[in-house]
PDB file of C-alpha atoms and ligand atoms in Angstrom:
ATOM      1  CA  UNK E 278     -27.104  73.147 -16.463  1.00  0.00           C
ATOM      2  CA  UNK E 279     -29.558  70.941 -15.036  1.00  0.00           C
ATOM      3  CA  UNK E 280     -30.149  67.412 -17.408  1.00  0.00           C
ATOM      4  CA  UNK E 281     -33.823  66.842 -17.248  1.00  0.00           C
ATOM      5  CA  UNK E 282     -33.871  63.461 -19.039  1.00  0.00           C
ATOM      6  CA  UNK E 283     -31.215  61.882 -16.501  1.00  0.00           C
ATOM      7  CA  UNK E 284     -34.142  62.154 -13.670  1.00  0.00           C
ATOM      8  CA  UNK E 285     -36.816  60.771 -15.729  1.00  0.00           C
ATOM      9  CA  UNK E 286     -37.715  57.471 -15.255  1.00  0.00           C
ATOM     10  CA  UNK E 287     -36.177  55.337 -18.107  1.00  0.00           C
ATOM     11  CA  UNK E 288     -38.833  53.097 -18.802  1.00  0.00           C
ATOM     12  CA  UNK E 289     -39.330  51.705 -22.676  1.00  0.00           C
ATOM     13  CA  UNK E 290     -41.848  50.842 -24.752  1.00  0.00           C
ATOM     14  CA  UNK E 291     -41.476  47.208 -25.922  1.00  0.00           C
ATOM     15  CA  UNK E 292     -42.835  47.000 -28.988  1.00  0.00           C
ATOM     16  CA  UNK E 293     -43.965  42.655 -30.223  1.00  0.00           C
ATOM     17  CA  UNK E 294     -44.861  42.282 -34.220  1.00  0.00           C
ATOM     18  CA  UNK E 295     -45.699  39.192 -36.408  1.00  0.00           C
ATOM     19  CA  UNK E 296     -47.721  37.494 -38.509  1.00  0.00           C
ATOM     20  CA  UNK E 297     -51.645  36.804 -37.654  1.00  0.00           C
ATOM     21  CA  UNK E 298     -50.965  33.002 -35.975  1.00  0.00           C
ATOM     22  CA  UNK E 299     -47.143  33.450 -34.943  1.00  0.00           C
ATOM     23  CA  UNK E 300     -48.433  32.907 -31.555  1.00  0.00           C
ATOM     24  CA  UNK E 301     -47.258  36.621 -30.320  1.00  0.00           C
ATOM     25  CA  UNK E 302     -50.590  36.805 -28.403  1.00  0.00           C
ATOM     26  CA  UNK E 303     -49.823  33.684 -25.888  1.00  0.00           C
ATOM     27  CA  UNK E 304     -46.261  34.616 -26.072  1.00  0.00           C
ATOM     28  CA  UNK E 305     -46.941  38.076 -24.760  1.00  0.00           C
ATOM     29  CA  UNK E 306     -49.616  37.269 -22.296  1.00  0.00           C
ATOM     30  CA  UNK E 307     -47.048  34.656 -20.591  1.00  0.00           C
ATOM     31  CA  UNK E 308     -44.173  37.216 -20.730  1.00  0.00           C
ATOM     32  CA  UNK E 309     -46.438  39.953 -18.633  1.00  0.00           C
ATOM     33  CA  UNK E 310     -47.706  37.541 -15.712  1.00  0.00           C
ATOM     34  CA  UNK E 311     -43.691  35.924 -15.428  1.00  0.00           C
ATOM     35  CA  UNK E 312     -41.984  36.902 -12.411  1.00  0.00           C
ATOM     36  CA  UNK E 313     -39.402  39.246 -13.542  1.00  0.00           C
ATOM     37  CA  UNK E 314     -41.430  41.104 -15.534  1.00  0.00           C
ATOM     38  CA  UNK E 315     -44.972  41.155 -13.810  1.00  0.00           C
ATOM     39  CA  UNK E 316     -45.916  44.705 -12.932  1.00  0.00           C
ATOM     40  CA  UNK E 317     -42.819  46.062 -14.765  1.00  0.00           C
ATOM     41  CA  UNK E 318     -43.940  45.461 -18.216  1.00  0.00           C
ATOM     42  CA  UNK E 319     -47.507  46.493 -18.614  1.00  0.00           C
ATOM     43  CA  UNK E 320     -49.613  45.943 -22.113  1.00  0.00           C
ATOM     44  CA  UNK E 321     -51.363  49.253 -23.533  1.00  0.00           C
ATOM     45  CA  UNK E 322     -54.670  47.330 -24.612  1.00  0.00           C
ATOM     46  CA  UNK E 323     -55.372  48.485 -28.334  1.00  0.00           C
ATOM     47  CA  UNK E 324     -58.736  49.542 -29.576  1.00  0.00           C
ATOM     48  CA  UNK E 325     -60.179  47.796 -32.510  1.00  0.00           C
ATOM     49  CA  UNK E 326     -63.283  47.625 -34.408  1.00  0.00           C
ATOM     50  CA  UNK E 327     -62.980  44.061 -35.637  1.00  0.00           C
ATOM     51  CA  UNK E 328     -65.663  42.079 -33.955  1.00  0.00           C
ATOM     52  CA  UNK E 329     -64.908  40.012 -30.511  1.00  0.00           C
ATOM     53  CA  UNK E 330     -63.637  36.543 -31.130  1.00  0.00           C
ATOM     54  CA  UNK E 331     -64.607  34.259 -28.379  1.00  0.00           C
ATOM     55  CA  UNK E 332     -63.770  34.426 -24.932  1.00  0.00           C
ATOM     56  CA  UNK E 333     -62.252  37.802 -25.516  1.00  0.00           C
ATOM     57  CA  UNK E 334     -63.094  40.804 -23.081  1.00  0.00           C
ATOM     58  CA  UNK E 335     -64.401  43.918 -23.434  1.00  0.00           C
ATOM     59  CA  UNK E 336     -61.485  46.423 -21.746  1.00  0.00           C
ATOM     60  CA  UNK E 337     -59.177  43.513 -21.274  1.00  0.00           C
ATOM     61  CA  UNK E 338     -58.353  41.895 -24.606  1.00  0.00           C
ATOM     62  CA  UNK E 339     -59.283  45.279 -26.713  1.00  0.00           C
ATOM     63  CA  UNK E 340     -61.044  47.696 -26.554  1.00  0.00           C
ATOM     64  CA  UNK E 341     -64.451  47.105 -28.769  1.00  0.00           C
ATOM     65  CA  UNK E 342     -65.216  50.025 -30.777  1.00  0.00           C
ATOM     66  CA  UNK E 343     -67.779  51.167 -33.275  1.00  0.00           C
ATOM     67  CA  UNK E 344     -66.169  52.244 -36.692  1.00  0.00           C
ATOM     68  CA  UNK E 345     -67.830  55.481 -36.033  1.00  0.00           C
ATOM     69  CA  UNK E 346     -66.329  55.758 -32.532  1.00  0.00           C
ATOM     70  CA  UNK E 347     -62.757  55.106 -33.616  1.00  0.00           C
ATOM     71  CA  UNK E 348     -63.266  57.325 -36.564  1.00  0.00           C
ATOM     72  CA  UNK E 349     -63.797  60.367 -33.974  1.00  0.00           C
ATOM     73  CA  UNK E 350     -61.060  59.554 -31.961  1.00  0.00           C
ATOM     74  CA  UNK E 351     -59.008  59.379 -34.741  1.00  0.00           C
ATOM     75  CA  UNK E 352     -59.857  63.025 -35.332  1.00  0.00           C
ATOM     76  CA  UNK E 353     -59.628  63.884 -31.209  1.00  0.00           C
ATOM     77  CA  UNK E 354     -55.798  62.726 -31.567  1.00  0.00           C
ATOM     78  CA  UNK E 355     -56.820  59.638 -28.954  1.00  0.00           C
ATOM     79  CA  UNK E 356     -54.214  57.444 -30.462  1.00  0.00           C
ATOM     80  CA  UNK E 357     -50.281  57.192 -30.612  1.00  0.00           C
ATOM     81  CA  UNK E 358     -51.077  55.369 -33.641  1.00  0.00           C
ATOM     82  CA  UNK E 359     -53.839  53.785 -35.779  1.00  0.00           C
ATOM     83  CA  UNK E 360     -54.194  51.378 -38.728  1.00  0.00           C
ATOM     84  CA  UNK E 361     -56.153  49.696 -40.912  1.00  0.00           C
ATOM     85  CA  UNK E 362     -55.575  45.996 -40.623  1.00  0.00           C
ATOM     86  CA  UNK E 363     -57.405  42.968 -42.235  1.00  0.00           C
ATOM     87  CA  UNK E 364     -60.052  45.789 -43.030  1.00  0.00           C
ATOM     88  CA  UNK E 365     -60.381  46.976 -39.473  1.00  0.00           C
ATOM     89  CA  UNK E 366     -59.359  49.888 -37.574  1.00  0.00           C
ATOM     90  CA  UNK E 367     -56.712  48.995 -34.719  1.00  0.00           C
ATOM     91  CA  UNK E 368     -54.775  51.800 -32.830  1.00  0.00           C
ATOM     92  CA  UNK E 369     -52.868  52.502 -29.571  1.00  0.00           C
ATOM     93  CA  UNK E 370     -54.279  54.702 -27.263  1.00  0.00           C
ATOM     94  CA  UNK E 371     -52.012  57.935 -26.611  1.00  0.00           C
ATOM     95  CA  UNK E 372     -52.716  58.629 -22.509  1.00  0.00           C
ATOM     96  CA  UNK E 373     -52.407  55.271 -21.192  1.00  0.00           C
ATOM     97  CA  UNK E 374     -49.258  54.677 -22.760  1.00  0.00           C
ATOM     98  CA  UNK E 375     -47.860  57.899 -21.477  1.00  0.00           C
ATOM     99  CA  UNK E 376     -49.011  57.900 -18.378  1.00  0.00           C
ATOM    100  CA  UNK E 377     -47.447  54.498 -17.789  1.00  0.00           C
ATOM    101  CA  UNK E 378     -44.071  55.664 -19.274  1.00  0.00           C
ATOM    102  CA  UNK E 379     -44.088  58.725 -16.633  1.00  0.00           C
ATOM    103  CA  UNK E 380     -44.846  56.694 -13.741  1.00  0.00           C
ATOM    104  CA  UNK E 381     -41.513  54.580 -14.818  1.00  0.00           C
ATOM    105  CA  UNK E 382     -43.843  51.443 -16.164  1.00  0.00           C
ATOM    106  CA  UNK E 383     -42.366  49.925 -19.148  1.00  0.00           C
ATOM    107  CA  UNK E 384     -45.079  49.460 -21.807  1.00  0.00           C
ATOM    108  CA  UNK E 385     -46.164  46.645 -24.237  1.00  0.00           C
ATOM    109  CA  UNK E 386     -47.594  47.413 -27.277  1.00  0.00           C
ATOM    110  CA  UNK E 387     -48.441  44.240 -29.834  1.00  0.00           C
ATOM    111  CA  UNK E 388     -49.317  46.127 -32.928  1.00  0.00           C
ATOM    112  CA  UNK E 389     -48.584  45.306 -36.577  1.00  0.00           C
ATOM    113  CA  UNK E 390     -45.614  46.162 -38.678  1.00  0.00           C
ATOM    114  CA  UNK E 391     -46.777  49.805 -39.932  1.00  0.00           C
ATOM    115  CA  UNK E 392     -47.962  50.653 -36.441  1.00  0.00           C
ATOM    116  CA  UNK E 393     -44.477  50.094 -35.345  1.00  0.00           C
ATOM    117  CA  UNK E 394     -43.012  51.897 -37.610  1.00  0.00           C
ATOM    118  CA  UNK E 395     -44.894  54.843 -36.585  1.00  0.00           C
ATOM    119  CA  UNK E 396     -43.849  54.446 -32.529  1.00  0.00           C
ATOM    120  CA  UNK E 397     -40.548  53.783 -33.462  1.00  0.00           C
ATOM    121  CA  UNK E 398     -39.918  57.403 -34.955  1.00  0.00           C
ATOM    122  CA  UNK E 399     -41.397  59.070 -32.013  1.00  0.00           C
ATOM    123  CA  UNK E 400     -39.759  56.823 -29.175  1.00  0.00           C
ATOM    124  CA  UNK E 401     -36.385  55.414 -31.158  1.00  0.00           C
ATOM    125  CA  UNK E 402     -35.026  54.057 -28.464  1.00  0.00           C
ATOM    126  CA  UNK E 403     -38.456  51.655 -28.172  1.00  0.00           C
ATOM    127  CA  UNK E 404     -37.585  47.919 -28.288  1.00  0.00           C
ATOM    128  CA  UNK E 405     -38.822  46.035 -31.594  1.00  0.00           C
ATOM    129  CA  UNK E 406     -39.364  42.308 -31.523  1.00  0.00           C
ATOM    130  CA  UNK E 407     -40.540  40.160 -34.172  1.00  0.00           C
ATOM    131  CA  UNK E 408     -42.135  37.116 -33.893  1.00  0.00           C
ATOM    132  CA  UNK E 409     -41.713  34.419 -36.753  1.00  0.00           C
ATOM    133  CA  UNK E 410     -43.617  31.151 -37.549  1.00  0.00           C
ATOM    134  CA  UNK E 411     -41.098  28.579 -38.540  1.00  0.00           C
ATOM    135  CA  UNK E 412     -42.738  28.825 -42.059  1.00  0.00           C
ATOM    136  CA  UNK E 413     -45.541  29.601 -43.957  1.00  0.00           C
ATOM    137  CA  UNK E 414     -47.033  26.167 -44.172  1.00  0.00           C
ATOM    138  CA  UNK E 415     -46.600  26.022 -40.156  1.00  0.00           C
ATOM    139  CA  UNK E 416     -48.365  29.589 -39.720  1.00  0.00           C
ATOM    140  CA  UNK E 417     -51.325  28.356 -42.087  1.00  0.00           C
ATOM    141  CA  UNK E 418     -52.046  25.476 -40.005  1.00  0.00           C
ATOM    142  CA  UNK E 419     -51.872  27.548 -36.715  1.00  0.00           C
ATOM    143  CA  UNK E 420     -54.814  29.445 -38.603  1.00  0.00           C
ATOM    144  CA  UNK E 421     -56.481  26.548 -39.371  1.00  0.00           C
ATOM    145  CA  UNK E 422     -56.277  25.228 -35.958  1.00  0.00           C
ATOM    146  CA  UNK E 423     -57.814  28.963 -34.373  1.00  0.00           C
ATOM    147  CA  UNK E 424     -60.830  28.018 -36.225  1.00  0.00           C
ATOM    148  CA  UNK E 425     -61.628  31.577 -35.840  1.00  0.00           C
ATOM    149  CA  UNK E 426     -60.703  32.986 -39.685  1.00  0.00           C
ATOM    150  CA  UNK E 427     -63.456  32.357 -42.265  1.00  0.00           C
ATOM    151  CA  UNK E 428     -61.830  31.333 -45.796  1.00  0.00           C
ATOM    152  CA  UNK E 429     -61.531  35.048 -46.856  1.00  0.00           C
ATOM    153  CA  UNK E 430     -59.954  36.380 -43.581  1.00  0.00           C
ATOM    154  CA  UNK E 431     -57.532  33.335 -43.679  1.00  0.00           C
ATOM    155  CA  UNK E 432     -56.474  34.030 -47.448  1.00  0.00           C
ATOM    156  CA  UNK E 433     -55.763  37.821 -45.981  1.00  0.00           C
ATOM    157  CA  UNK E 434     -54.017  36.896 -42.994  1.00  0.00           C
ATOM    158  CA  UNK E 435     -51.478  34.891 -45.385  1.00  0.00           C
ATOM    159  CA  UNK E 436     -50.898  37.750 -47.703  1.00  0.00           C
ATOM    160  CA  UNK E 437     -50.437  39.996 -44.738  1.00  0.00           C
ATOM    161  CA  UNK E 438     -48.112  37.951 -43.931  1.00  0.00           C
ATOM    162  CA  UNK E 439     -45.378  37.372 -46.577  1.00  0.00           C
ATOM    163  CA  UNK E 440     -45.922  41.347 -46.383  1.00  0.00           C
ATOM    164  CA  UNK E 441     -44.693  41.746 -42.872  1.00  0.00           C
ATOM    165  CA  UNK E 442     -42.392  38.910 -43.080  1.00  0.00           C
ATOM    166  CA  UNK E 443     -40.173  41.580 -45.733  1.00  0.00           C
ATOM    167  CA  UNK E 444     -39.986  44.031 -42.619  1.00  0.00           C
ATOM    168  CA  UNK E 445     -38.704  41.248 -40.083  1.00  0.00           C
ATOM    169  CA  UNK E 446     -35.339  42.866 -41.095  1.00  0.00           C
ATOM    170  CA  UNK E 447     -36.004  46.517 -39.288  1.00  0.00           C
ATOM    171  CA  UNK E 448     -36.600  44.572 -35.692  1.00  0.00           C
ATOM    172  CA  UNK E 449     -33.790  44.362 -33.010  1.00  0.00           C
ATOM    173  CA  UNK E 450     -34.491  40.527 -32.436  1.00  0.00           C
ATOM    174  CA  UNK E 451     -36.408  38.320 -34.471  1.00  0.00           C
ATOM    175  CA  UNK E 452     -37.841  35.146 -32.221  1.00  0.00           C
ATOM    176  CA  UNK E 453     -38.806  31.873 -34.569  1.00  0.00           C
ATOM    177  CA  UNK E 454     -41.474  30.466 -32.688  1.00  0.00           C
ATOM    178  CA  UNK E 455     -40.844  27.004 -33.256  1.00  0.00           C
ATOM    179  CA  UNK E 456     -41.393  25.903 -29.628  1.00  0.00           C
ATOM    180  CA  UNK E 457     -43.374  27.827 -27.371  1.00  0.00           C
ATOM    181  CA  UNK E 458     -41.629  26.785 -24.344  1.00  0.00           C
ATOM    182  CA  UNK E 459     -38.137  27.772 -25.984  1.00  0.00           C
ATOM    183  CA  UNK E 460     -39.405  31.309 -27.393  1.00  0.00           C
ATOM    184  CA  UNK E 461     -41.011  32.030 -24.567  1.00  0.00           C
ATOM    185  CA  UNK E 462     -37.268  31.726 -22.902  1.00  0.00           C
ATOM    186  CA  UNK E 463     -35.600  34.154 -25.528  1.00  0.00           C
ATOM    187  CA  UNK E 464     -38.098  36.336 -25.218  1.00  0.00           C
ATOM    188  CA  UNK E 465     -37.823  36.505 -21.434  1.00  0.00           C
ATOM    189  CA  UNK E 466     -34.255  36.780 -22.073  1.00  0.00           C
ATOM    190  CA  UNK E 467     -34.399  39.379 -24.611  1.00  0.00           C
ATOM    191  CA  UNK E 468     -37.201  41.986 -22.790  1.00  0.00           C
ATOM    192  CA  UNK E 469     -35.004  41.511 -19.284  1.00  0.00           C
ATOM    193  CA  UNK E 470     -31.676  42.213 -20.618  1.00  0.00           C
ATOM    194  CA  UNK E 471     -32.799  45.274 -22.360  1.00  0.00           C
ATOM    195  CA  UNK E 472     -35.003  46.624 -19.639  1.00  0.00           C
ATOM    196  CA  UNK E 473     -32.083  46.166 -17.140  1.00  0.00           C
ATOM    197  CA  UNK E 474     -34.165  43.593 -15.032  1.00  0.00           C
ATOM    198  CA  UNK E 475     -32.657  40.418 -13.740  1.00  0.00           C
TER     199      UNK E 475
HETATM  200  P1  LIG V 221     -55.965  40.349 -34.252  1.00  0.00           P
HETATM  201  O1  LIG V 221     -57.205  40.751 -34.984  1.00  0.00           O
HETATM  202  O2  LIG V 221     -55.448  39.010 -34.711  1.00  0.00           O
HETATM  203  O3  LIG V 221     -56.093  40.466 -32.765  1.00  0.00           O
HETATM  204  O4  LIG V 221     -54.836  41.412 -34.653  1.00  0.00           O
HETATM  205  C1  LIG V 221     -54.574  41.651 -35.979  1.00  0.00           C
HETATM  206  C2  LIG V 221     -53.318  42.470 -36.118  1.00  0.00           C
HETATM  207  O5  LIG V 221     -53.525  43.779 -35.603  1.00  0.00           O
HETATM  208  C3  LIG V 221     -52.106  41.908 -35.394  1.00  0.00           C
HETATM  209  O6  LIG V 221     -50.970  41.991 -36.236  1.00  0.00           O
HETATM  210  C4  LIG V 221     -51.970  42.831 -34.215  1.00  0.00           C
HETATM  211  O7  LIG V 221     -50.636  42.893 -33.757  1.00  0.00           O
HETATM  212  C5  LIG V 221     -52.399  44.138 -34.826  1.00  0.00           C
HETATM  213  N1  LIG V 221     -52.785  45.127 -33.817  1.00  0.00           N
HETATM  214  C6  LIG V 221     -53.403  44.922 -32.640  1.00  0.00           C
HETATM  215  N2  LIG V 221     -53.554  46.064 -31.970  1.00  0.00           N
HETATM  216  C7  LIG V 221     -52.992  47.022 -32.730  1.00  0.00           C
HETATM  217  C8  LIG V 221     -52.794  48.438 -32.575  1.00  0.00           C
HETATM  218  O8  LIG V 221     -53.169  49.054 -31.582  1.00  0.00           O
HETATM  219  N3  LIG V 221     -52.185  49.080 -33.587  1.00  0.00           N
HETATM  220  C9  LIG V 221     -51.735  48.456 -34.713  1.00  0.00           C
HETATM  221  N4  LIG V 221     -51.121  49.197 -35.631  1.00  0.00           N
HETATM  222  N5  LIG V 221     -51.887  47.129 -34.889  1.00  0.00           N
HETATM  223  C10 LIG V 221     -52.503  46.431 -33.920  1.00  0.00           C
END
């Protein structure tokens, strides 16, 4: 009997969560472009319908959608998965992840801790890291510093985060980003040796 799984391509998903301000967006975006993993590790871009913080792109960084948009999709079956975080609509779409997967592309996806938990059941053998902030006080001046977060949205961001802090514990590697340079390395380290590159 013929085993169809041994002939299909073994690429993973790869699957980065953390607290708003852990620094898992710069982490991630310097772990696609590095040599070992460029064009071997490809990032599913999410759709959202938070509004575009700036210098973000259209396509690139997200994909910018109305809430009555992503509502539709959500009933179309567009997405993998789909949450509401920080009182916005963020989901993964479904084809672009696949069809990366079939062509033997490993995929990224940086989506929060309930998102994960959804991708995780359907693709088990998915790769889960977390990213940590050295501490609380650390991640609220990383906030600060982003200048992005009115009062409100910074007060949520915290509370998210002692929340997803609790499910660090269902991740294959937790990362403290303490020093970019450094968790940049483990993370390199981490993604290659599970992905078979090196
Ligand atoms: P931000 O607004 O700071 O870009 O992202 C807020 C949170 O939404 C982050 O925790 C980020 O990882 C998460 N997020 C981004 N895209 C997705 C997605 O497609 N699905 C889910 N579940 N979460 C996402």
């Amino acid at each position: 009997m013929s085993n169809k799984a041994s002939v299909l391509p073994k690429a993973r998903i790869v699957i980065i969560s953390g607290p708003s301000g852990c620094g898992k967006t710069t982490l991630h975006k310097a772990l696609l472009i590095s040599p070992l993993l460029k064009g071997r590790l490809v990032k599913s871009i999410s759709a959202t319908t938070r509004s575009k913080r700036p210098g973000e792109r259209q396509g690139k960084d997200y994909l910018f959608l109305s809430t009555e948009v992503f509502e539709e999709r959500i009933k179309k079956g567009y997405f993998l998965e789909w949450e509401r975080v920080f009182d916005n609509y963020y989901g993964t779409p479904k084809k672009q992840a696949l069809n990366l997967l079939k062509k033997g592309i490993n995929v990224l996806l940086c989506i929060d801790v309930k998102g994960a938990r959804t991708v995780a059941q359907e693709f088990p053998k998915a790769l889960k890291v977390f990213i940590k902030a050295p501490s609380m006080k650390v991640l609220e001046s990383r906030l600060k510093a982003r200048g992005s977060e009115s009062k409100e949205s910074l007060e949520l961001r915290l509370k998210v985060a002692r929340r997803e802090l609790k499910e660090a514990k269902y991740y294959d590697h937790v990362i403290i980003n303490a020093d970019l340079n450094k968790a940049l390395g483990m993370l390199q380290q981490i993604v290659c040796h599970e992905l078979g590159i090196d």
